[in-house]
Coordinates of C-alpha atoms in Angstrom, one line a residue:
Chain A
X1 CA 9.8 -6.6 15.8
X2 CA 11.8 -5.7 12.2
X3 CA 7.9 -5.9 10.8
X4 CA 8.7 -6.3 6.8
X5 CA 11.8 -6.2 5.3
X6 CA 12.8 -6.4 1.9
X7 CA 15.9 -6.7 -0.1
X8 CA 17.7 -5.1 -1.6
X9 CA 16.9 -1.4 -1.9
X10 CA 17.6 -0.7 -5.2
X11 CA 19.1 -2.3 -8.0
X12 CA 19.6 -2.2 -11.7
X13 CA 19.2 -5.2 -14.5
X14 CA 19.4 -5.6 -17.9
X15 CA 16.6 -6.6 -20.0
X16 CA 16.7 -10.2 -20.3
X17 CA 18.2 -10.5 -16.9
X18 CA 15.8 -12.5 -13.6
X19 CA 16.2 -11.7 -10.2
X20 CA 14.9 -12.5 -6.5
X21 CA 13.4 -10.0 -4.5
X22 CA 13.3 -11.0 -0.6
X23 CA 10.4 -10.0 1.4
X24 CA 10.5 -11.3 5.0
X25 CA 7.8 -10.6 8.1
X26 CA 8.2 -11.3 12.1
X27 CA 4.9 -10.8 13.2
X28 CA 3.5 -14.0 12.3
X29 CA 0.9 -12.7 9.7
X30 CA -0.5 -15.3 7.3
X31 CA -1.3 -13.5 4.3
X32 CA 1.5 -11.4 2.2
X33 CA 1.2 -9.5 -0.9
X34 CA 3.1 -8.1 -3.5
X35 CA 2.4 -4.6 -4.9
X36 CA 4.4 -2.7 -7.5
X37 CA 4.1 1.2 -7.7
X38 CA 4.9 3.3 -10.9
X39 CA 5.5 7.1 -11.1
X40 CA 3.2 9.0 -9.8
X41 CA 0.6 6.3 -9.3
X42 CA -0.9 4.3 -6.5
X43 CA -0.2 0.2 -5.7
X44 CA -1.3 -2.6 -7.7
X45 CA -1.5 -6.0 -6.7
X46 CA 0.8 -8.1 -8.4
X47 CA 0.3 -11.8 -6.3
X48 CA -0.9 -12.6 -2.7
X49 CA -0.3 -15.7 -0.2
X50 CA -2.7 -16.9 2.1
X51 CA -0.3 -18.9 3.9
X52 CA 2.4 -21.3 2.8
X53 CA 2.5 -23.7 0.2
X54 CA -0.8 -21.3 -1.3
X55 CA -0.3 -18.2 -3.6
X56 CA -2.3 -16.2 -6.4
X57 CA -2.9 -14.3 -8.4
X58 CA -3.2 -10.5 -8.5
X59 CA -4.1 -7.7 -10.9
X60 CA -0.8 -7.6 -12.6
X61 CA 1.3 -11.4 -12.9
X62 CA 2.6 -11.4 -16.1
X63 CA 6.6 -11.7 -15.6
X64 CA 6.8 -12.5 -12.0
X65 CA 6.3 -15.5 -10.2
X66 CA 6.3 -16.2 -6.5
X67 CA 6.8 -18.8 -3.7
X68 CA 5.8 -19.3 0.2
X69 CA 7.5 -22.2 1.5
X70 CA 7.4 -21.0 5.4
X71 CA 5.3 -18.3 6.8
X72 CA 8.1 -15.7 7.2
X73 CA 9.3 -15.7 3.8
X74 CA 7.7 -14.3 0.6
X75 CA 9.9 -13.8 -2.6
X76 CA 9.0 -12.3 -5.5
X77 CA 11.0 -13.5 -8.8
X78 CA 11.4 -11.7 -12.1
X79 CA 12.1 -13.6 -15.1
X80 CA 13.5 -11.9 -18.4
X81 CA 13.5 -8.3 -17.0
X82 CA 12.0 -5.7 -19.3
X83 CA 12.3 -2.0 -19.0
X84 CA 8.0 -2.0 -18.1
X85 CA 8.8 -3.9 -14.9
X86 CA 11.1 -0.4 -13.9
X87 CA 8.7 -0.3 -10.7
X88 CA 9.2 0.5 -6.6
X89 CA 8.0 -3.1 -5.4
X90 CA 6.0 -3.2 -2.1
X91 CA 5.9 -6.4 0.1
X92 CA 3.2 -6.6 2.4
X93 CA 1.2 -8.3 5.2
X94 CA -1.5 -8.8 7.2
X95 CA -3.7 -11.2 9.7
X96 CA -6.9 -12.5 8.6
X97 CA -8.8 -15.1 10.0
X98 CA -11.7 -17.0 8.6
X99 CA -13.3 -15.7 5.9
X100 CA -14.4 -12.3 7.3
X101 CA -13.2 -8.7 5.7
X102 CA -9.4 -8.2 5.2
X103 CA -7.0 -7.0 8.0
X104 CA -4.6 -3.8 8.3
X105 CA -2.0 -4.3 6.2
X106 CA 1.7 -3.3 7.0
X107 CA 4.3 -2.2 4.3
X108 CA 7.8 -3.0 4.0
X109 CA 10.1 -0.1 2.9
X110 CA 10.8 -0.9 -1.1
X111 CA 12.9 -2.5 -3.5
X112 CA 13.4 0.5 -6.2
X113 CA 14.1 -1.4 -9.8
X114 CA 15.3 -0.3 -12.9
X115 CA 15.5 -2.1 -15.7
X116 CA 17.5 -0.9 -18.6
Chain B
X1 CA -14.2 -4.5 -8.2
X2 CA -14.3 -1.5 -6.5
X3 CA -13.3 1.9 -7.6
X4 CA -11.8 4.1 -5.3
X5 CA -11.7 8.3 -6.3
X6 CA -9.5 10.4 -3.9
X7 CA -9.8 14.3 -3.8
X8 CA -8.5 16.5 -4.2
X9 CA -5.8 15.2 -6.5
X10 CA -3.4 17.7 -5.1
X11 CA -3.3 20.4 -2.0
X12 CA -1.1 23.1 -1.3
X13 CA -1.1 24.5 2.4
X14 CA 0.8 27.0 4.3
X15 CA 2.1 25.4 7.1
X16 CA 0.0 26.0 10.1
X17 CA -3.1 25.6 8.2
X18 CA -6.0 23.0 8.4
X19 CA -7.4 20.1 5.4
X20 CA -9.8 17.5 5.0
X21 CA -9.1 14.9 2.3
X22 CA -11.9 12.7 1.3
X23 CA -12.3 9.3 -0.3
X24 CA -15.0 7.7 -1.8
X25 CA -15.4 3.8 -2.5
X26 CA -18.5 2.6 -5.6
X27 CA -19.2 -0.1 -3.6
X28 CA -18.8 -1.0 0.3
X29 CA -16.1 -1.7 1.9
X30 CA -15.3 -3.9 4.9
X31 CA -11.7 -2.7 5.6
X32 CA -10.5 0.8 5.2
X33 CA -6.6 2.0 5.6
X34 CA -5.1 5.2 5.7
X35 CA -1.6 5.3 4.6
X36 CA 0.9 8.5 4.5
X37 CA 3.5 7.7 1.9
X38 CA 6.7 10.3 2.9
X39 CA 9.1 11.7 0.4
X40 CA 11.1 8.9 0.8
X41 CA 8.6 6.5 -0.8
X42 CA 8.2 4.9 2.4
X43 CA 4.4 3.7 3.5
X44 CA 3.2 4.7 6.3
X45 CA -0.1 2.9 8.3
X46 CA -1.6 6.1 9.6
X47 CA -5.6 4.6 10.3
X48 CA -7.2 1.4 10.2
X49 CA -10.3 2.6 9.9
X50 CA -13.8 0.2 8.9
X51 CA -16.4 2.8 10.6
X52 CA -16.5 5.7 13.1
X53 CA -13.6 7.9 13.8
X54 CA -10.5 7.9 15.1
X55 CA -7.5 10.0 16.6
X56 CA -3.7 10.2 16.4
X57 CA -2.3 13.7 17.3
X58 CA -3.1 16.3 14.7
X59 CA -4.8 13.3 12.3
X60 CA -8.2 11.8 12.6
X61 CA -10.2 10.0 10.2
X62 CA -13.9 9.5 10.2
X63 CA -15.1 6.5 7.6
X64 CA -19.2 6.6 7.0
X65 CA -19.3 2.7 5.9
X66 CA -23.2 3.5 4.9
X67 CA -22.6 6.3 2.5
X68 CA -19.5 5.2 1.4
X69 CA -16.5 7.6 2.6
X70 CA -14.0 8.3 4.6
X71 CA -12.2 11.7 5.6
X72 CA -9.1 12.2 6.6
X73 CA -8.1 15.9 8.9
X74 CA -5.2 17.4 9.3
X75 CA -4.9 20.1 11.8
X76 CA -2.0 22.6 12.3
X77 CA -0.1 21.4 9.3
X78 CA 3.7 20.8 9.2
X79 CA 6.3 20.9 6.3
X80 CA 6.7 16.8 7.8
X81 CA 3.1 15.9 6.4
X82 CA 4.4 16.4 2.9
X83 CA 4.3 13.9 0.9
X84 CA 0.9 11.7 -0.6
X85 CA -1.8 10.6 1.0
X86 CA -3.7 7.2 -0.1
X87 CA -6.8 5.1 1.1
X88 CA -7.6 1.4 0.1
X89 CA -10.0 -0.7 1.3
X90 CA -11.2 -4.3 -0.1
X91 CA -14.8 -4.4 -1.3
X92 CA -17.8 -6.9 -0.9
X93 CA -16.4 -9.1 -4.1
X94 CA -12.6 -7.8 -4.2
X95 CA -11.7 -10.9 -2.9
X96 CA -8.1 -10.5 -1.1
X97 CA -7.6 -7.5 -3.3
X98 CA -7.0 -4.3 -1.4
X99 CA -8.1 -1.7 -4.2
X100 CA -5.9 1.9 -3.3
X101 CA -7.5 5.3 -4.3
X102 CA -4.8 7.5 -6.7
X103 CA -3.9 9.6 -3.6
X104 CA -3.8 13.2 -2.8
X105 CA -0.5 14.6 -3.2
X106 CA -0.1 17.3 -0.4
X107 CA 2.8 20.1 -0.3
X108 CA 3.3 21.8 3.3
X109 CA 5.4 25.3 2.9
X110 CA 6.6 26.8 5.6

């Protein structure tokens, strides 16, 4: 198992600019999650997925928006770039069944963004 | 929600040497994670860790669910264990929100 991957590492925009960033998982988890990290600071939760066709909301969605159209596949899209979304962006996921406590979450390696 | 304190905020050891880092949760927790995140900003699941203790290698954690912490050891340090240290867990109303501590930052020298 690849676990999560995302793409691409690193990459550069413009303010004003959108872009995609991919966020795939083999392990057949249901739930997914989308974390930025700034300098020096820990995650925050930017939207989460239950499973597909259902997403929300997480501590920080103002100028991002997501999609899960299969269970693999989470993307996370920026629209109209500005330099406070310069972030390391975590995907993430997980199992959970029922409505019992959260499950161990795994972490895919990054996407390092700067916008300038 | 939850809040989450890690300490201490930073730790310098001689390599060799032995540390406890400690988090503490306002609230209870049903899930509790201990990640290692490397120099290379990569995160790392090091313990999955609700109650009771556990051991990898040099690591172990011990989370007391009741009083609301967990510890994390690390024996016979090594200039690899640099890097920072965080917990999260998800609390009794956090929803699917896993809240993360601010992390120990922790130096190794040789």
């Amino acid at each position: 198992n690849a676990g999560v991957t995302q793409t691409p590492k690193f990459r550069i925009l413009k303010i004003g600019q959108s872009m995609t960033l991919q966020c795939t998982q083999d392990m057949n988890h249901n739930y997914m999650y989308w974390y930025r990290q700034d300098p020096g600071m820990g995650l925050k939760l930017i939207y989460y997925s239950v499973g597909a066709g259902i997403t929300d909301k997480g501590e920080v969605p103002n100028g991002y928006n997501v999609s899960r159209s299969t269970t693999e596949d989470f993307p996370l899209r920026l629209e109209l770039a500005a330099p406070s979304q310069t972030s390391v962006y975590f995907c993430a996921s997980s199992y959970r069944r029922g409505s019992g406590g959260g499950r161990e979450q795994f972490f895919g390696p990054g996407t390092r963004l700067t916008v300038l | 929600g939850i809040q989450v304190e890690q300490s201490p905020p930073d730790l310098i050891l001689q390599e060799g040497a032995n540390s406890t880092l400690r988090c503490n949760f306002s609230d209870s927790v049903n899930n509790l994670q201990w990640f290692h995140q490397n120099p290379w900003g990569q995160l790392i699941n090091l313990f999955y860790i609700p109650s009771g203790t556990k051991q990898n290698g040099r690591l172990s954690a011990t989370t007391v669910a009741t009083e609301r912490y967990s510890l994390l050891y690390i024996s016979s340090s090594q200039t690899t264990d640099s890097g920072v240290y965080f917990c999260a867990g998800y609390g009794p109303a956090a929803g699917n929100k896993l809240t993360f501590g601010g992390g120990t930052r922790v130096l190794v020298k040789p």
